[in-house]
mmCIF file of C-alpha atoms in Angstrom:
data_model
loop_
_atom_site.group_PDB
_atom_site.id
_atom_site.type_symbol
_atom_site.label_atom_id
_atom_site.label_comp_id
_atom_site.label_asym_id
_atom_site.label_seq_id
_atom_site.Cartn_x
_atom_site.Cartn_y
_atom_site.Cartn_z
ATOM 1 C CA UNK A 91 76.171 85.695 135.896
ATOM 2 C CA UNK A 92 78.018 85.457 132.764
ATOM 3 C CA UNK A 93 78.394 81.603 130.994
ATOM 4 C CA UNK A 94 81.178 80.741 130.018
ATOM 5 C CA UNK A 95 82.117 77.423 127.603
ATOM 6 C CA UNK A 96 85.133 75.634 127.067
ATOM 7 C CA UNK A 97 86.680 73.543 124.378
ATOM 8 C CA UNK A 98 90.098 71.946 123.610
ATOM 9 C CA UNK A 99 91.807 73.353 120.441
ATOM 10 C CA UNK A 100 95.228 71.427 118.899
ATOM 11 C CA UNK A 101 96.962 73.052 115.348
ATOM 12 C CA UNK A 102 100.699 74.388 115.514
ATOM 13 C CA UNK A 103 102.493 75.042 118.228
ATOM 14 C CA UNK A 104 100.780 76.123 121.392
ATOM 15 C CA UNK A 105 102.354 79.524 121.567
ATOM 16 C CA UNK A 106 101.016 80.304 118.301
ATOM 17 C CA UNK A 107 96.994 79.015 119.281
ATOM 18 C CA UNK A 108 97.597 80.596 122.937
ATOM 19 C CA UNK A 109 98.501 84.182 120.724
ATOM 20 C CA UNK A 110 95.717 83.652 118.202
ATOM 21 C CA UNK A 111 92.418 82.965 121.134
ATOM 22 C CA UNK A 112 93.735 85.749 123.532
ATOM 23 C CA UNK A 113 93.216 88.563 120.888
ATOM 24 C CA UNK A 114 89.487 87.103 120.209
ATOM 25 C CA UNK A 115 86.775 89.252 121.809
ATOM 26 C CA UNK A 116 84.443 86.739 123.486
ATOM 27 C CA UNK A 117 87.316 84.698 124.940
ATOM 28 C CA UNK A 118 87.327 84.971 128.460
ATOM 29 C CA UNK A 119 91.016 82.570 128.612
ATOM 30 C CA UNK A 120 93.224 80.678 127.158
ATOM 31 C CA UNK A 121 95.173 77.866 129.220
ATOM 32 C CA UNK A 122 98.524 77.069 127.287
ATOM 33 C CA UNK A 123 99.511 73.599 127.359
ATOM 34 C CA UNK A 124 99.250 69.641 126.471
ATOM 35 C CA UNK A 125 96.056 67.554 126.302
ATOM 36 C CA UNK A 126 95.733 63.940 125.631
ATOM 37 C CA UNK A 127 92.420 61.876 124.682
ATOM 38 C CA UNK A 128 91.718 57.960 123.854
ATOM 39 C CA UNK A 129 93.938 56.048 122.069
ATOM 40 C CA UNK A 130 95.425 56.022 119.538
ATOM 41 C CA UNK A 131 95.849 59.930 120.610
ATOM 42 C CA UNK A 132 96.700 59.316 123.757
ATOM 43 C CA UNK A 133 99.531 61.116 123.882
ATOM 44 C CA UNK A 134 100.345 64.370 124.811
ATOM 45 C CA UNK A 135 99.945 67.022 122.085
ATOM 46 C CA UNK A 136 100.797 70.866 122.119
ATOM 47 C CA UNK A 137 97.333 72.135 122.631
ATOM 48 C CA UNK A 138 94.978 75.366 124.244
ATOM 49 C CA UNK A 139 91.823 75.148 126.361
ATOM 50 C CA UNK A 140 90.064 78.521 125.299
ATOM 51 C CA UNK A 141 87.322 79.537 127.887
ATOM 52 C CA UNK A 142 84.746 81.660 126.181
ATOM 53 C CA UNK A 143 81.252 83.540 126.539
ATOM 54 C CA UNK A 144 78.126 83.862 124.349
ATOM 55 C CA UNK A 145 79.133 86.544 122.467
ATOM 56 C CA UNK A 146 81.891 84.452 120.138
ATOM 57 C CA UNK A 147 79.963 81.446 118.753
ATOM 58 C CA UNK A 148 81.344 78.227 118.126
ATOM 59 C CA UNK A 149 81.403 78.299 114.266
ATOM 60 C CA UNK A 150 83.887 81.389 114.581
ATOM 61 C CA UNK A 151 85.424 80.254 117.291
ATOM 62 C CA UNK A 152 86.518 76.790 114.731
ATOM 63 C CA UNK A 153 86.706 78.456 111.914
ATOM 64 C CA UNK A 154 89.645 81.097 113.357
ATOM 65 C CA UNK A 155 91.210 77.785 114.759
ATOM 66 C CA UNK A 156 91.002 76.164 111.289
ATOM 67 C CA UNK A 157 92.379 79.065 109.309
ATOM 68 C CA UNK A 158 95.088 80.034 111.554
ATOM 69 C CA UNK A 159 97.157 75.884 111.284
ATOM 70 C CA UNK A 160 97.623 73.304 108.971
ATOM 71 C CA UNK A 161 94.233 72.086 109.065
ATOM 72 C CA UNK A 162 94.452 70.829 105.900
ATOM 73 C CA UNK A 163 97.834 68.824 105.541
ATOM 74 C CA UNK A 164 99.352 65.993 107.092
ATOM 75 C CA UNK A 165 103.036 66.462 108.256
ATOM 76 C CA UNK A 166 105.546 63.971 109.926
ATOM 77 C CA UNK A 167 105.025 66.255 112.962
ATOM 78 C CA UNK A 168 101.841 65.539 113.930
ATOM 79 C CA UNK A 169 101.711 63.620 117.322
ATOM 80 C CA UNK A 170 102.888 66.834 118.681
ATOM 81 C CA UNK A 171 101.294 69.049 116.974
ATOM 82 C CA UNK A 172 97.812 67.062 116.090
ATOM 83 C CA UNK A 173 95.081 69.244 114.508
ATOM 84 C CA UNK A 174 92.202 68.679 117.013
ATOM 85 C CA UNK A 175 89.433 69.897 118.772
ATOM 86 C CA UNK A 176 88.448 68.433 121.861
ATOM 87 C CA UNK A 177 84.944 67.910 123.398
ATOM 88 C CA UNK A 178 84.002 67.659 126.894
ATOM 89 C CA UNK A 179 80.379 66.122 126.432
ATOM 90 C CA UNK A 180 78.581 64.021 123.787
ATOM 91 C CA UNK A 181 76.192 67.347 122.751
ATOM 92 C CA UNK A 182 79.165 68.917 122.310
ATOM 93 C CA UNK A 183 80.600 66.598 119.787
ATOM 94 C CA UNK A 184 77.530 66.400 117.739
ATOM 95 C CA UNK A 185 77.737 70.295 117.377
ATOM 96 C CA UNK A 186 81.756 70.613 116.709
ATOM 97 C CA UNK A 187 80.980 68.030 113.985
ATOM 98 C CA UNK A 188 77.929 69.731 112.438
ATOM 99 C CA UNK A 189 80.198 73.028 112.336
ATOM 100 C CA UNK A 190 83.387 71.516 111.096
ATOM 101 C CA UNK A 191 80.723 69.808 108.189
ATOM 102 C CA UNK A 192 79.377 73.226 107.449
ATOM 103 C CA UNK A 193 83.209 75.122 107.334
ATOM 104 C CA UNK A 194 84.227 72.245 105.074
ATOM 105 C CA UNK A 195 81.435 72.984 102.477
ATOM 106 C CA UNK A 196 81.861 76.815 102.912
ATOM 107 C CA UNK A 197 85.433 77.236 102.781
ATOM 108 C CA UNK A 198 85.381 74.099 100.084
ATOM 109 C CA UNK A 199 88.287 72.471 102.309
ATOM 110 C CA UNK A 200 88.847 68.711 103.289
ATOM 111 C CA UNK A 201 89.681 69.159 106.964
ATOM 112 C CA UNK A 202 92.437 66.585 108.610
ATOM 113 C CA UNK A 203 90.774 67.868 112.157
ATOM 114 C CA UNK A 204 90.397 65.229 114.531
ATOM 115 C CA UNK A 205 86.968 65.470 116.758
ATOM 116 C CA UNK A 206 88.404 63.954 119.978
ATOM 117 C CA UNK A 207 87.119 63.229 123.214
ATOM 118 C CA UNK A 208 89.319 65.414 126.278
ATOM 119 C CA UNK A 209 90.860 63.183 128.852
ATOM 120 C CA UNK A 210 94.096 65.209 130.423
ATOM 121 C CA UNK A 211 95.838 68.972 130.319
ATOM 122 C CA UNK A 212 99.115 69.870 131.828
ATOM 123 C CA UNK A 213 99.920 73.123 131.517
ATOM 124 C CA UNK A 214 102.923 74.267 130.108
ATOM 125 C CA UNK A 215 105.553 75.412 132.219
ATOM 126 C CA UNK A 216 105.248 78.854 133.562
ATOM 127 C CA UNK A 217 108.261 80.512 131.719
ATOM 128 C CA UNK A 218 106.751 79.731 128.391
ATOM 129 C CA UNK A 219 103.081 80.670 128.881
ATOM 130 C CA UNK A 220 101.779 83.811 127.598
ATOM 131 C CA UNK A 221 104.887 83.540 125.099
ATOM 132 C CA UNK A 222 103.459 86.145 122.616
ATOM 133 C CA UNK A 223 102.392 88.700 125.099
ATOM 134 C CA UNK A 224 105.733 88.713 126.886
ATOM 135 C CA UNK A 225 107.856 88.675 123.966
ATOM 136 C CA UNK A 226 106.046 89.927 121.081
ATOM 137 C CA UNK A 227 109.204 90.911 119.284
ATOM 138 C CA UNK A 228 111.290 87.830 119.606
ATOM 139 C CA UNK A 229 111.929 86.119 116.133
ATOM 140 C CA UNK A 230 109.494 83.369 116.602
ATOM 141 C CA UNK A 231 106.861 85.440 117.192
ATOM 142 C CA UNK A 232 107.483 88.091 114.151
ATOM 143 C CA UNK A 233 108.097 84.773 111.905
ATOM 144 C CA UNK A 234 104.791 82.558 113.021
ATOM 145 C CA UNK A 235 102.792 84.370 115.147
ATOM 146 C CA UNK A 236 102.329 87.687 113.738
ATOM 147 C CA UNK A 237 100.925 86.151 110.194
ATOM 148 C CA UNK A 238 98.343 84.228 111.971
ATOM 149 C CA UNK A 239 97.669 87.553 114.081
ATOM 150 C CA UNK A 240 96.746 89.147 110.854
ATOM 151 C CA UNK A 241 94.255 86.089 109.615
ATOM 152 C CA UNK A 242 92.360 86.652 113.032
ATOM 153 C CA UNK A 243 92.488 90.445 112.510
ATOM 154 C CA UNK A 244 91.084 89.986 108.677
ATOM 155 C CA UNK A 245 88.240 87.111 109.821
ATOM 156 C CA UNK A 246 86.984 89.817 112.460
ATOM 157 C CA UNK A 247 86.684 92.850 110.558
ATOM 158 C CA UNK A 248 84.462 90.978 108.052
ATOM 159 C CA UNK A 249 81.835 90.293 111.235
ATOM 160 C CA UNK A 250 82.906 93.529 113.124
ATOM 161 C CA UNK A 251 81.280 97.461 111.569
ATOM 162 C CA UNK A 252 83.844 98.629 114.470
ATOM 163 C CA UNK A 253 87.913 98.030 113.600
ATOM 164 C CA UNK A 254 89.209 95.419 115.156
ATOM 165 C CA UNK A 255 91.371 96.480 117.755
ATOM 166 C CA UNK A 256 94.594 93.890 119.846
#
């Protein structure tokens, strides 16, 4: 029986996160939606649950998600879009910490990435999910998507000696 983990992720918009996890090999799924945590970020934000196995750690797993929003940079849109990751017990915290420490120091970045615990996901609505894969050439999707596509693609043929294939 395969195990399979599962962690909140917040950035951009949650088209764009939903496009990025599905094309990662270890991800099992990706729920498109809105989670909420404790206050003060208690309200909903755009945000993915990705559902993965063994064979994707968790530092790649992050560091994809950090590389592919604004990780980096406040904006005035940020209760919507908040740059999160979202933890489901208190061993998991300690880890997503230690690994957001070590990307920090290895990518030499100051990280804006809120550690938060989950409370609540509502999906999106049912027209909208999947958004890339339904309508990969609509304008949104060549404009945002795509580019982050190509980060993913780039990050995975550095660990992969076989192409990286979507």
């Amino acid at each position: 029986m395969k195990t399979i983990f599962k962690i909140g992720l917040g950035g951009g918009c949650h088209w764009c996160t939903e496009a990025v996890f599905q094309v990662v090999p270890g991800v099992e799924k990706v729920e498109q939606g809105y989670i909420s945590s404790v206050a003060p970020h208690d309200s909903m934000s755009e945000a993915v649950i990705v559902h993965y196995n063994r064979f994707i750690d968790l530092e790649k797993l992050l560091d994809i998600h950090l590389e592919t929003h604004a990780s980096t940079q406040l904006h005035s849109r940020r209760d919507d879009y908040r740059s999160a990751i979202y933890y489901y017990t208190a061993s998991d915290k300690l880890m997503i910490e230690l690994v957001l420490n070590t990307l920090s120091r290895k990518r030499n970045k100051k990280y804006i990435t809120a550690i938060l615990p989950f409370v609540e996901f509502k999906p999106s609505r049912e027209s909208i999910q999947n958004y890339y894969k339904t309508r990969p050439d609509a304008p949104f999707c060549q404009r945002y998507i795509e580019p982050k596509l190509k980060v993913v693609e780039e990050m995975l043929k550095q660990d992969l000696k076989a192409p990286f294939l979507r």
